[in-house]
Coordinates of C-alpha atoms in Angstrom, one line a residue:
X1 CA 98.2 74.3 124.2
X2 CA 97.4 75.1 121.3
X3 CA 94.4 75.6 122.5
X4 CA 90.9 76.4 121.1
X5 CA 87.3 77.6 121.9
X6 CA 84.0 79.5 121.1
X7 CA 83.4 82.7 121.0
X8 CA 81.5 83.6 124.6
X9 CA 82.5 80.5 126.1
X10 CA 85.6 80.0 128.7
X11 CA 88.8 78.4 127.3
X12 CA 90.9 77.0 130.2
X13 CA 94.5 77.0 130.2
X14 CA 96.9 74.8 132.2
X15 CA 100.6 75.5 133.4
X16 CA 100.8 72.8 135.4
X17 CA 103.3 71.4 134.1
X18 CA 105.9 74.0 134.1
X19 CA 108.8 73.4 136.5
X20 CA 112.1 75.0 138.1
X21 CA 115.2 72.8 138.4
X22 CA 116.2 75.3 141.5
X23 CA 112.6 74.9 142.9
X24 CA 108.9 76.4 143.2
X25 CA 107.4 78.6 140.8
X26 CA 105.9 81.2 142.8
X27 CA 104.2 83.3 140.4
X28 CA 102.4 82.6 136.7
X29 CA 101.3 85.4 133.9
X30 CA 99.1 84.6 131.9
X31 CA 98.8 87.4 128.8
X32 CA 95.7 86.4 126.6
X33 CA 96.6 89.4 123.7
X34 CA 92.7 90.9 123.2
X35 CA 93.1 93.5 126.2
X36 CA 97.0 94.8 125.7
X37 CA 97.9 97.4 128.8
X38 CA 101.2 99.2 128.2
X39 CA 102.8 101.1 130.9
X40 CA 105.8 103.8 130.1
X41 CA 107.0 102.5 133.4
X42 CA 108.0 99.1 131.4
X43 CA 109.5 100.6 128.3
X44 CA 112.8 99.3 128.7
X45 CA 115.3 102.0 128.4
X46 CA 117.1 100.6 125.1
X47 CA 113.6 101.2 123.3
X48 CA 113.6 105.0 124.3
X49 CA 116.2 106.3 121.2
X50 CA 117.8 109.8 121.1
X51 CA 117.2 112.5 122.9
X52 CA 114.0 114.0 122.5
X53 CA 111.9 111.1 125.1
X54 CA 112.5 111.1 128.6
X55 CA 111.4 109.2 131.3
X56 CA 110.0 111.7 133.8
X57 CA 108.4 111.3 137.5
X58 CA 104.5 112.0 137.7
X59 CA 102.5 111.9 140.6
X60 CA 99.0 111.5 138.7
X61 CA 100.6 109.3 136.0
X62 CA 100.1 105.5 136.1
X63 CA 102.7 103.6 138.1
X64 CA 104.0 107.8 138.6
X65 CA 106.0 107.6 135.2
X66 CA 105.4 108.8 131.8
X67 CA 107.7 109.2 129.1
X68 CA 107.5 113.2 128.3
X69 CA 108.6 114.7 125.1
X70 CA 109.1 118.5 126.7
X71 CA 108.2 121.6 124.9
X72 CA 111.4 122.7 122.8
X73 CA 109.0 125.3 120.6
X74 CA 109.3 122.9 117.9
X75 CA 106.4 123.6 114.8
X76 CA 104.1 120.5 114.5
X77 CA 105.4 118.1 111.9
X78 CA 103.2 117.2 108.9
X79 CA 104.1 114.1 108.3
X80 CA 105.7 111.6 110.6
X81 CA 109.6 110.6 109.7
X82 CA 110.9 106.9 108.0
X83 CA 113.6 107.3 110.6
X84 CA 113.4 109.9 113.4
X85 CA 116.3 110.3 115.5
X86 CA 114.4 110.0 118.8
X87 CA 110.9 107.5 119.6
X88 CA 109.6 105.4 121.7
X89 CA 109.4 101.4 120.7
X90 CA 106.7 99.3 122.3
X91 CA 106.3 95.7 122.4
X92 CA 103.1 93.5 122.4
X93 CA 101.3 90.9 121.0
X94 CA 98.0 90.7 118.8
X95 CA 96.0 88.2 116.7
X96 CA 96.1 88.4 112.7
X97 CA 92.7 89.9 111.3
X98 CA 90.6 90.8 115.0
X99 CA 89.8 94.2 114.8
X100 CA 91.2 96.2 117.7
X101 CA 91.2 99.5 118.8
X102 CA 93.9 101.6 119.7
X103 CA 93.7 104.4 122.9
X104 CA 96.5 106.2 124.2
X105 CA 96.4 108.8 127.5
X106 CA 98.6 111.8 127.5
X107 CA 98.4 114.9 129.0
X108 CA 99.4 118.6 127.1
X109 CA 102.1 120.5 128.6
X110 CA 100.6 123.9 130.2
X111 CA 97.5 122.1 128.9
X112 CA 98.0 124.0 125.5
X113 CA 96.3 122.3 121.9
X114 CA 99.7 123.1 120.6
X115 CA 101.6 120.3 122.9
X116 CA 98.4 117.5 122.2
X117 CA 99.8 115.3 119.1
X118 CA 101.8 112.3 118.3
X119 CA 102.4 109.8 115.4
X120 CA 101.9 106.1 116.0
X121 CA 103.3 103.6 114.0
X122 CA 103.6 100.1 114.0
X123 CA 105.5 96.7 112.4
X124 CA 102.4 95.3 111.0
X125 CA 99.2 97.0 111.0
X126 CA 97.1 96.6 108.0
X127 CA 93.7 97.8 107.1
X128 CA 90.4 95.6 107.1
X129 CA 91.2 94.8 103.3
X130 CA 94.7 93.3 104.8
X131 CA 97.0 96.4 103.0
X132 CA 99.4 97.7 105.2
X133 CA 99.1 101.1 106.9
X134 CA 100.9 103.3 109.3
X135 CA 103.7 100.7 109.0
X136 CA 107.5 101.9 110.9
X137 CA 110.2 102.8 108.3
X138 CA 107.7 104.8 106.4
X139 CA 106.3 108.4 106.2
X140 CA 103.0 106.8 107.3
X141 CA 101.2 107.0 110.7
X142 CA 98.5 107.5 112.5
X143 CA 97.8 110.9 114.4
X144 CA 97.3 110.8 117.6
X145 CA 95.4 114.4 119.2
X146 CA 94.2 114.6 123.0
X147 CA 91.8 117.7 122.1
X148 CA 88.4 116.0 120.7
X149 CA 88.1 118.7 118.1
X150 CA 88.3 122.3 117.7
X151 CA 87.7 124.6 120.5
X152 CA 87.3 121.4 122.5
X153 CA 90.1 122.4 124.7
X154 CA 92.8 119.9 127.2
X155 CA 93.0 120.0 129.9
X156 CA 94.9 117.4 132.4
X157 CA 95.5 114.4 131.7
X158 CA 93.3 112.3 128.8
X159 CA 92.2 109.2 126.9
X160 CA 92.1 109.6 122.8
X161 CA 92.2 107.6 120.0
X162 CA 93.9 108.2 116.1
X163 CA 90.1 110.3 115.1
X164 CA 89.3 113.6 115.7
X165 CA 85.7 114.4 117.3
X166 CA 84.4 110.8 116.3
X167 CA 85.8 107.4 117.4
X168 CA 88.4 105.7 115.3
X169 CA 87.9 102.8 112.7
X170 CA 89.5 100.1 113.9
X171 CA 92.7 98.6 113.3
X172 CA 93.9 95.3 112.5
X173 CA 97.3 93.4 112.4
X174 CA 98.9 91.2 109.5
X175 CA 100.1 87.9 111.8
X176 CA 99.1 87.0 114.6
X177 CA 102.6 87.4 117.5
X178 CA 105.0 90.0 118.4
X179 CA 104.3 93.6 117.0
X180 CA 106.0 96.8 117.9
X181 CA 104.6 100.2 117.8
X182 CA 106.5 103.2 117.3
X183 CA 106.0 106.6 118.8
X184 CA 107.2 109.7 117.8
X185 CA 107.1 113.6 117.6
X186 CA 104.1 115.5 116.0
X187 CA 104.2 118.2 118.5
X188 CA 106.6 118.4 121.0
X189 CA 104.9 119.0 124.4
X190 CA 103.3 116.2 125.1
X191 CA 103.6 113.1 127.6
X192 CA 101.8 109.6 128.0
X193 CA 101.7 107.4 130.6
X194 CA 99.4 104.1 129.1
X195 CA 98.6 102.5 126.3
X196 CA 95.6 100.4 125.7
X197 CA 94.8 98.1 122.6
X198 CA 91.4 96.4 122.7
X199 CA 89.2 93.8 120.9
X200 CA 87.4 92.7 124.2
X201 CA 86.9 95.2 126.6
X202 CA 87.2 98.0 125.5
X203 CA 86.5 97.4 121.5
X204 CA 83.9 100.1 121.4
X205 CA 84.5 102.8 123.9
X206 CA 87.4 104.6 125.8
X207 CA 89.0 103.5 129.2
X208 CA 88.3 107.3 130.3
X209 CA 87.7 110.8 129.4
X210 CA 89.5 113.2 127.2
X211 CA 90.3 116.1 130.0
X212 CA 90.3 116.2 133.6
X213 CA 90.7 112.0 133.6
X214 CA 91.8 109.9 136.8
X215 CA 90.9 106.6 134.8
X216 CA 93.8 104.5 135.1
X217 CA 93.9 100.9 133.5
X218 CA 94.2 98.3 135.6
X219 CA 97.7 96.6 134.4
X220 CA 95.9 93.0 135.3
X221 CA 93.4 93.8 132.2
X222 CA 93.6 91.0 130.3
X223 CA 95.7 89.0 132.3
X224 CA 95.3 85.7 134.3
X225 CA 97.5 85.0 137.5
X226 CA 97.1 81.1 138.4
X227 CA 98.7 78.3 137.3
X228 CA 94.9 77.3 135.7
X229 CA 93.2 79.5 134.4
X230 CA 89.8 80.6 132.4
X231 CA 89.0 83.0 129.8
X232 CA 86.3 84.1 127.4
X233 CA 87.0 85.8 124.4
X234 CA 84.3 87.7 122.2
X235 CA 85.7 87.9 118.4
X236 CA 87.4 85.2 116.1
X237 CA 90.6 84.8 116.1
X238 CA 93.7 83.4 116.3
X239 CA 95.0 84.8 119.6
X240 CA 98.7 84.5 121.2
X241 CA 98.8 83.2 124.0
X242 CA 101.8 84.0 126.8
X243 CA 103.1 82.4 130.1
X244 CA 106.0 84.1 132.1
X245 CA 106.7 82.6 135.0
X246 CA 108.9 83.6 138.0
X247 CA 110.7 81.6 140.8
X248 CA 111.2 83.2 144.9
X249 CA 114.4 84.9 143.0
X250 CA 112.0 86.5 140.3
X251 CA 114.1 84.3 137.7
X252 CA 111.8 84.5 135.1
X253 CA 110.8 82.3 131.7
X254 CA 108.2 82.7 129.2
X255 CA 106.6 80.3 126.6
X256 CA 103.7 81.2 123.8
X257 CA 101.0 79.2 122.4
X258 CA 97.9 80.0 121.0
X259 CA 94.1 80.4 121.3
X260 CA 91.8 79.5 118.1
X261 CA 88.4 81.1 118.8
X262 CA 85.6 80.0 116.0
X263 CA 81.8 81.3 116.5
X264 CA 79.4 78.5 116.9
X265 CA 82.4 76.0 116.1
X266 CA 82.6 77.6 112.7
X267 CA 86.0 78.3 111.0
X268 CA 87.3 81.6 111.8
X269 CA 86.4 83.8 108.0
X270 CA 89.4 85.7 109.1
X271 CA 92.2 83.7 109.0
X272 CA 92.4 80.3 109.3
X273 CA 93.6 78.7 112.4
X274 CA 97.3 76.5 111.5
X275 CA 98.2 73.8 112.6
X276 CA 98.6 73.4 116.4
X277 CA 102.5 72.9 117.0
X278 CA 103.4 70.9 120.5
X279 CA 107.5 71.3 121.1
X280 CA 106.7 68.9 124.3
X281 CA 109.1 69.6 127.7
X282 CA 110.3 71.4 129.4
X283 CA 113.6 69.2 129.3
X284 CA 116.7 68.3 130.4
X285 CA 120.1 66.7 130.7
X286 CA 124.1 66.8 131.2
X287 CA 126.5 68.7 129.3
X288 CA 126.9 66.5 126.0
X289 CA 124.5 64.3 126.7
X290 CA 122.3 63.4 123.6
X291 CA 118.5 65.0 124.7
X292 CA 115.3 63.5 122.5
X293 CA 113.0 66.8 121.7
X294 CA 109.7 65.9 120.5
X295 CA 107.4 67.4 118.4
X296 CA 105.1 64.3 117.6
X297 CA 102.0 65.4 119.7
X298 CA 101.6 68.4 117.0
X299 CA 98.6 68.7 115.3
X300 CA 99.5 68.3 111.4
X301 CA 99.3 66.2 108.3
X302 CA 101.4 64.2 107.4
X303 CA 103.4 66.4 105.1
X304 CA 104.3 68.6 107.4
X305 CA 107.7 70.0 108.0
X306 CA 109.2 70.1 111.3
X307 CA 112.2 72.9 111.5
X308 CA 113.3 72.9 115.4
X309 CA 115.6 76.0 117.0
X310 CA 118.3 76.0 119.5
X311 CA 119.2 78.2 121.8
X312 CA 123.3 77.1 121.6
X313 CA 123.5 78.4 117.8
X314 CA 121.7 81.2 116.4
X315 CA 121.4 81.5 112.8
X316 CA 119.8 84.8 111.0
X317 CA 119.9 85.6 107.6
X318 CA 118.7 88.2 105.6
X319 CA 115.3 87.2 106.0
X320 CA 115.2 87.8 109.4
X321 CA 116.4 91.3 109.3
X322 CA 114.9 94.7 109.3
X323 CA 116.3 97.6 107.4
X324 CA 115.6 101.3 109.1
X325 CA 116.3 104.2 107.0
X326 CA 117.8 104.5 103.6
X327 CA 121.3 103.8 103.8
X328 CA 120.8 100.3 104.7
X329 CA 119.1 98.3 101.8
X330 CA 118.2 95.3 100.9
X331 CA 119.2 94.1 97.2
X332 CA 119.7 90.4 95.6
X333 CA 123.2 88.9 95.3
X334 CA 123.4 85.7 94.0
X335 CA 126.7 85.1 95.9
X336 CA 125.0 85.8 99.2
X337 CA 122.9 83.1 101.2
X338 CA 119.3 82.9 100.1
X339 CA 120.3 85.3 97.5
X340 CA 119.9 88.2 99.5
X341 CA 122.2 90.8 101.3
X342 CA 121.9 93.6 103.6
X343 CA 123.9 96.7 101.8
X344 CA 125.2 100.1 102.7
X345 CA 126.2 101.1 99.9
X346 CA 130.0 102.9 99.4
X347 CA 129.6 106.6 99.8
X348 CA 133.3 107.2 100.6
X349 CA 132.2 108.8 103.8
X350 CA 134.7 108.9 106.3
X351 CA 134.8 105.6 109.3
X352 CA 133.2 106.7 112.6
X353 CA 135.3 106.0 115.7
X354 CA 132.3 105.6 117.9
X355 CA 128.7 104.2 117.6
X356 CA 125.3 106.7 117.1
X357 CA 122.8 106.5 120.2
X358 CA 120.4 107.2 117.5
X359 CA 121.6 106.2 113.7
X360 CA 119.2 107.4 111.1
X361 CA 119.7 104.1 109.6
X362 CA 120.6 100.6 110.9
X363 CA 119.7 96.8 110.3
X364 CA 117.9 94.8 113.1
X365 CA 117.1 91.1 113.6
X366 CA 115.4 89.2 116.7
X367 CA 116.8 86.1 118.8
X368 CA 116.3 84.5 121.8
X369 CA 119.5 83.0 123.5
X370 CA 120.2 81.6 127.1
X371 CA 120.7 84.0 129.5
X372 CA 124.9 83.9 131.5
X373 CA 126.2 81.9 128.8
X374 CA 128.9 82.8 126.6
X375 CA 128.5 82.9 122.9
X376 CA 130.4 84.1 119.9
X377 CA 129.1 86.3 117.3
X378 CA 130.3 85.7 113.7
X379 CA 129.3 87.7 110.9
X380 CA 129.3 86.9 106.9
X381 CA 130.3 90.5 105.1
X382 CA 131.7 91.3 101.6
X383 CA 133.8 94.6 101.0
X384 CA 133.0 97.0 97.9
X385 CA 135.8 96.7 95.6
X386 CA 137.5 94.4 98.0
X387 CA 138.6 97.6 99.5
X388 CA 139.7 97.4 103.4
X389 CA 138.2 100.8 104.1
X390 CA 134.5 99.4 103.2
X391 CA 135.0 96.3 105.7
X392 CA 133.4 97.1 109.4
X393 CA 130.2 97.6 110.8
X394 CA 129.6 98.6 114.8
X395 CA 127.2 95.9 116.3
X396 CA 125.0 96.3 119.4
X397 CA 122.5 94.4 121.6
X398 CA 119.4 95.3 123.3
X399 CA 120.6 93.0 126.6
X400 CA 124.1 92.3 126.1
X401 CA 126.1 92.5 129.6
X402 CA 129.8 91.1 130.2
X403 CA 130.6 88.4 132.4
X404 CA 130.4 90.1 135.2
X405 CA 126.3 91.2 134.2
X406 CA 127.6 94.7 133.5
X407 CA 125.5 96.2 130.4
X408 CA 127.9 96.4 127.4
X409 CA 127.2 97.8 124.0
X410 CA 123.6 98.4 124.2
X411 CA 121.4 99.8 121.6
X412 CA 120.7 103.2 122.2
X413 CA 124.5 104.1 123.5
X414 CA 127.4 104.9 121.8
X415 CA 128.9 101.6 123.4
X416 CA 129.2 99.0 120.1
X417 CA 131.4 96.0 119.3
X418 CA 133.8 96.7 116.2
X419 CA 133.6 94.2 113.4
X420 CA 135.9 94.2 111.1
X421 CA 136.6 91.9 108.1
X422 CA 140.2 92.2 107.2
X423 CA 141.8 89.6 109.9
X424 CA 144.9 92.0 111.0
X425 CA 146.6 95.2 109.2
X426 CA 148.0 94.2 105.8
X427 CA 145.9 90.9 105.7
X428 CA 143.5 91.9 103.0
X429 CA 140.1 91.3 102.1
X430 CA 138.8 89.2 99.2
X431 CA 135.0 88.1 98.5
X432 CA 133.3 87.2 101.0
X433 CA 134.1 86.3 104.8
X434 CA 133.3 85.8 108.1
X435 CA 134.6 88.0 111.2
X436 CA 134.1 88.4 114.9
X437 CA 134.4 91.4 117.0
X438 CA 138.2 90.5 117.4
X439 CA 141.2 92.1 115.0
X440 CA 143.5 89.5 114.3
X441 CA 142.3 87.7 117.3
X442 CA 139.3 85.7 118.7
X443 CA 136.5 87.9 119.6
X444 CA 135.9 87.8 123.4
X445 CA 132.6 86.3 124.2
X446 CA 129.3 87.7 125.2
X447 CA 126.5 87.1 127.4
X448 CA 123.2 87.9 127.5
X449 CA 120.5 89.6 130.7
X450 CA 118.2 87.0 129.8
X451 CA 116.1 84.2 128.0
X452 CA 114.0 87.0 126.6
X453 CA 113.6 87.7 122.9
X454 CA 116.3 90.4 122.2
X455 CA 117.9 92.3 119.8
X456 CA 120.7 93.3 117.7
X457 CA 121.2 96.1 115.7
X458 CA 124.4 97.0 113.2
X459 CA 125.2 100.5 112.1
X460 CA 127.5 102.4 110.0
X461 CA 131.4 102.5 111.1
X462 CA 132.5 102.4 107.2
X463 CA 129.9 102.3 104.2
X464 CA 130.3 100.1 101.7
X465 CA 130.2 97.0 102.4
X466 CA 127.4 94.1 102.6
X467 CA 125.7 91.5 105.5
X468 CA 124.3 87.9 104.6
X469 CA 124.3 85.8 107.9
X470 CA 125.2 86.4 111.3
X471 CA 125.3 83.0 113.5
X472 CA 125.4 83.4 117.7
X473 CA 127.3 80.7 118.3
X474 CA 127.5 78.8 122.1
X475 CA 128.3 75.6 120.4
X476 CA 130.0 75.1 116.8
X477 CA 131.4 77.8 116.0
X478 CA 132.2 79.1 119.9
X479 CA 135.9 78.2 119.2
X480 CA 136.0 79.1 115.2
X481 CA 134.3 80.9 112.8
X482 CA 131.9 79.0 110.0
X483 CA 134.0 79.7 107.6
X484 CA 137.2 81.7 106.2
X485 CA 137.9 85.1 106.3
X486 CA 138.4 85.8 102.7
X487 CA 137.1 83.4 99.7
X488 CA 134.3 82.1 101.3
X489 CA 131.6 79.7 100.2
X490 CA 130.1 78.5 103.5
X491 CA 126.8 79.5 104.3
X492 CA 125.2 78.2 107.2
X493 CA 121.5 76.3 107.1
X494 CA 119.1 77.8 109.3
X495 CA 117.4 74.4 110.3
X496 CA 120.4 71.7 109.0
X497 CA 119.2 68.4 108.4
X498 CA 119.4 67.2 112.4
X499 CA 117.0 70.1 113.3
X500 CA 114.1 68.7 110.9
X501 CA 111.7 65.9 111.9
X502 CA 109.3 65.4 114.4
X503 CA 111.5 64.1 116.5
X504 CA 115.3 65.5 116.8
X505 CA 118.1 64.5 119.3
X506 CA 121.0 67.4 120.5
X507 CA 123.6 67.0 122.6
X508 CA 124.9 70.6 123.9
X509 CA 128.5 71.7 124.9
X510 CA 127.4 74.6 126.9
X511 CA 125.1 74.4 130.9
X512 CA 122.4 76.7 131.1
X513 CA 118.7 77.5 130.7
X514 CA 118.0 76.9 126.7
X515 CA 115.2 78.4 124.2
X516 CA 113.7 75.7 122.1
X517 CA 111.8 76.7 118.9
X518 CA 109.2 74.4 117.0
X519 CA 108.3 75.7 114.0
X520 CA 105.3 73.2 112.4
X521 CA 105.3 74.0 108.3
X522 CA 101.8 73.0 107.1
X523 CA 100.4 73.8 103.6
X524 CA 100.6 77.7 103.5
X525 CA 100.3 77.5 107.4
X526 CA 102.8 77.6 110.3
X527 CA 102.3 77.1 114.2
X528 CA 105.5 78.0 116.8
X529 CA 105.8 76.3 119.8
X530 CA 108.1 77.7 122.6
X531 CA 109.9 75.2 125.8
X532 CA 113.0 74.6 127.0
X533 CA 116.4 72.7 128.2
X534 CA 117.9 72.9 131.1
X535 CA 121.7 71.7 131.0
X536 CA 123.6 71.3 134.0

């Protein structure tokens, strides 16, 4: 890819030319993002915060899970929370501007109308005028009631959409890629087993009933399973497009591309398809060996900017992070890169000894990294008032393991790495520095469960302080920090000069199974391609 098509004819896709360096692919996914089928059985436990969810056996459920919020007595809520202390994240992918629609099966406990409600929100969703609604972080969602309207009664287990007694307007999505949806407590009661989210097959009416249902999704509902494969799509769009494969060890690896579907080979009229990016490879190579990437089979003009990514060296700024809550801001600072920091702002509160499960607020940002090797996380803070009880944060992962694979400070536990600025008791802080998760020593390293996008989150252990950059180091700055501790100036480029061009050349210090990023900048437009290295 990228590829393209009409709207009612079959696009063909072709994974050929994927490979394994340890030998056959055995399986391929193909995910074509206008039928999305979300089991609770593949929420991954880090995305189930606080207390309040559970995963729970069910005999009638799909895959015989559902994630069950039990009846506490709890009176409904009015309006949902900016940041609950217990939901339900889910992942998925949609296309920019193709209206979907959203259905969701629970089941009542005792089949009472008082245990029938949730909230939904979600990262982007936006209206048909493009102005966002129902978005996470706010006190904004969409309701979510199994009983079709009064006197209607529950019973069992039930499909429903975000209307009650009519069928819901449909909903749209800002960009066209990842999105997350957030559930959480209306009424307490309730459990759901499958999500569905539909601008093909189920665009205009419901996968099943709203009582006494049996109607269970297929979870192969808008999937392919062969190397080559065909689809039709009915609506314009810009679609994501996403391969996992797996090897006989069910190793996996993923890659995204995208499918541009006009009507009658018109342009889309809502949104414009970018420019196609091509990252070429997979590749590979020896352990410093200089490795050619190229991007020159993109689609572009000529003024197009090419910004490539690397799994080694991980660079986020404030741009790529998400603020949940209110303690956690974010406010300009010309001394900060981009001119922008992350802030919690100096409350004198007291430090916290251990991490929250659930923090009311936190900052998150996604990455993709190689999975077994070992990296080094550095961080870019400032103190308030240059004060050493305003200088550490707790940091966590959502697939961080030791080097053993053991799972170590997870999000959603109270296990967290301590950063802390001041290098050492009595050292002092001044300005601006960079620290690791070791005190007056080198941080040890971490590793990561996989090649999968994951997360990292950083909560309160003192207030007052402020976050520019982090950099996830497996090659630079693996040995040393970017820059000092105290004083600092250096802020590090997200793409530096060698990562720009349509053709780049690395040599990498570490052996494992890299992400590679190609990010094609054209005019107001920008196509991502995903592949690989392979370093032995």
């Amino acid at each position: 890819g990228p590829y393209s098509a009409g709207t009612g004819t079959a696009v063909t896709v072709d994974a050929s030319a994927s490979s394994d360096a340890e030998g056959a692919i055995s399986s391929y996914l193909w995910r074509w993002s206008d039928d999305v089928v979300i089991h609770a059985a593949d929420v991954p436990a880090a995305d189930v915060v606080g207390s309040s969810w559970v995963r729970t056996s069910v005999s009638d459920a799909a895959r015989a899970v559902a994630l069950h919020n039990p009846d506490r007595g709890a009176g409904k809520l009015s309006a949902p929370l900016a940041s609950p202390s217990s939901y339900v994240d889910v992942r998925f992918y949609a296309a920019a501007g193709v209206p979907y629609r959203f259905w969701i099966r629970t089941q009542a406990q005792n089949d009472a109308w008082t245990n029938d409600s949730l909230y939904v929100q979600f990262s982007g969703r936006v209206d048909a005028n493009g102005n966002p609604v129902d978005r996470i972080g706010t006190t904004q969602g969409a309701s979510i009631v199994l009983e079709e309207g009064n006197g209607a009664g529950v019973a069992g287990w039930g499909w429903n959409d975000d209307a009650y007694g009519t069928l819901a307007a449909p909903m749209y999505f800002a960009t066209s890629g990842p999105q997350t949806l957030r559930i959480q407590q209306r009424e307490d009661g309730i459990m759901w087993d499958q999500i569905v989210i539909s601008a093909n097959t189920y665009r205009s009416t419901s996968p099943g009933a709203t009582r006494y249902d049996s109607a269970i999704v297929s979870p192969d509902l808008g999937t392919s399973r062969s190397a080559v494969a065909s689809h039709t799509y009915p609506v314009v769009g810009t679609y994501p497009l996403v391969l996992t494969v797996a090897d006989a060890a069910d190793l996996t690896a993923s890659a995204a591309t995208s499918v541009t579907v006009t009507a009658g080979g018109a342009p889309s009229p809502v949104q414009p398809a970018p420019s196609g990016a091509d990252a070429g490879g997979p590749y590979s190579g020896s352990l410093y060996q200089t490795i050619t990437f190229d991007g020159s089979r993109s689609s572009a003009s000529g003024s197009a900017q090419y910004l490539w990514g690397f799994g080694d060296e991980i660079v986020l700024d404030t741009s790529k992070m998400t603020t949940v809550g209110s303690r956690w801001q974010k406010v300009a600072d010309g001394s900060a890169a981009s001119g922008m920091a992350v802030e919690n702002a100096d409350f004198q509160q007291p430090k916290l000894t251990t991490a929250l499960a659930s923090p009311g607020s936190y900052v998150e940002a996604t990455f993709r990294a190689a999975q077994g090797v070992p990296y080094r996380i550095w961080i870019r803070m400032r103190a308030a008032s240059d004060a050493w009880t305003n200088d550490s944060i707790f940091v966590q992962f959502s697939g961080a393991v030791d080097a053993s694979g053991n799972a170590v400070n997870r999000i959603g536990s109270t296990s967290a790495m301590g950063v802390v600025l001041e290098e050492g008791g009595g050292a002092g802080v001044l300005g601006w520095g960079w620290a690791d998760g070791g005190y007056g020593t080198l941080g040890d390293p971490i590793y990561f469960n996989s090649t999968a996008e994951q997360r990292i989150r950083i909560q309160q252990r003192e207030d007052g302080l402020r976050i520019d950059q982090i950099v996830i180091s497996a090659a630079a700055f693996y040995q040393d920090g970017p820059g000092p501790t105290k004083q600092d100036n250096t802020v590090v480029p997200l793409f530096p000069s060698e990562s720009r061009g349509a053709v780049v050349s690395r040599a990498f210090r570490a052996a494992g199974l890299f992400p590679v990023t190609l990010q094609v900048v054209d005019g107001g437009s920008t196509a991502i391609a995903n592949t690989t290295v392979t370093i032995r």
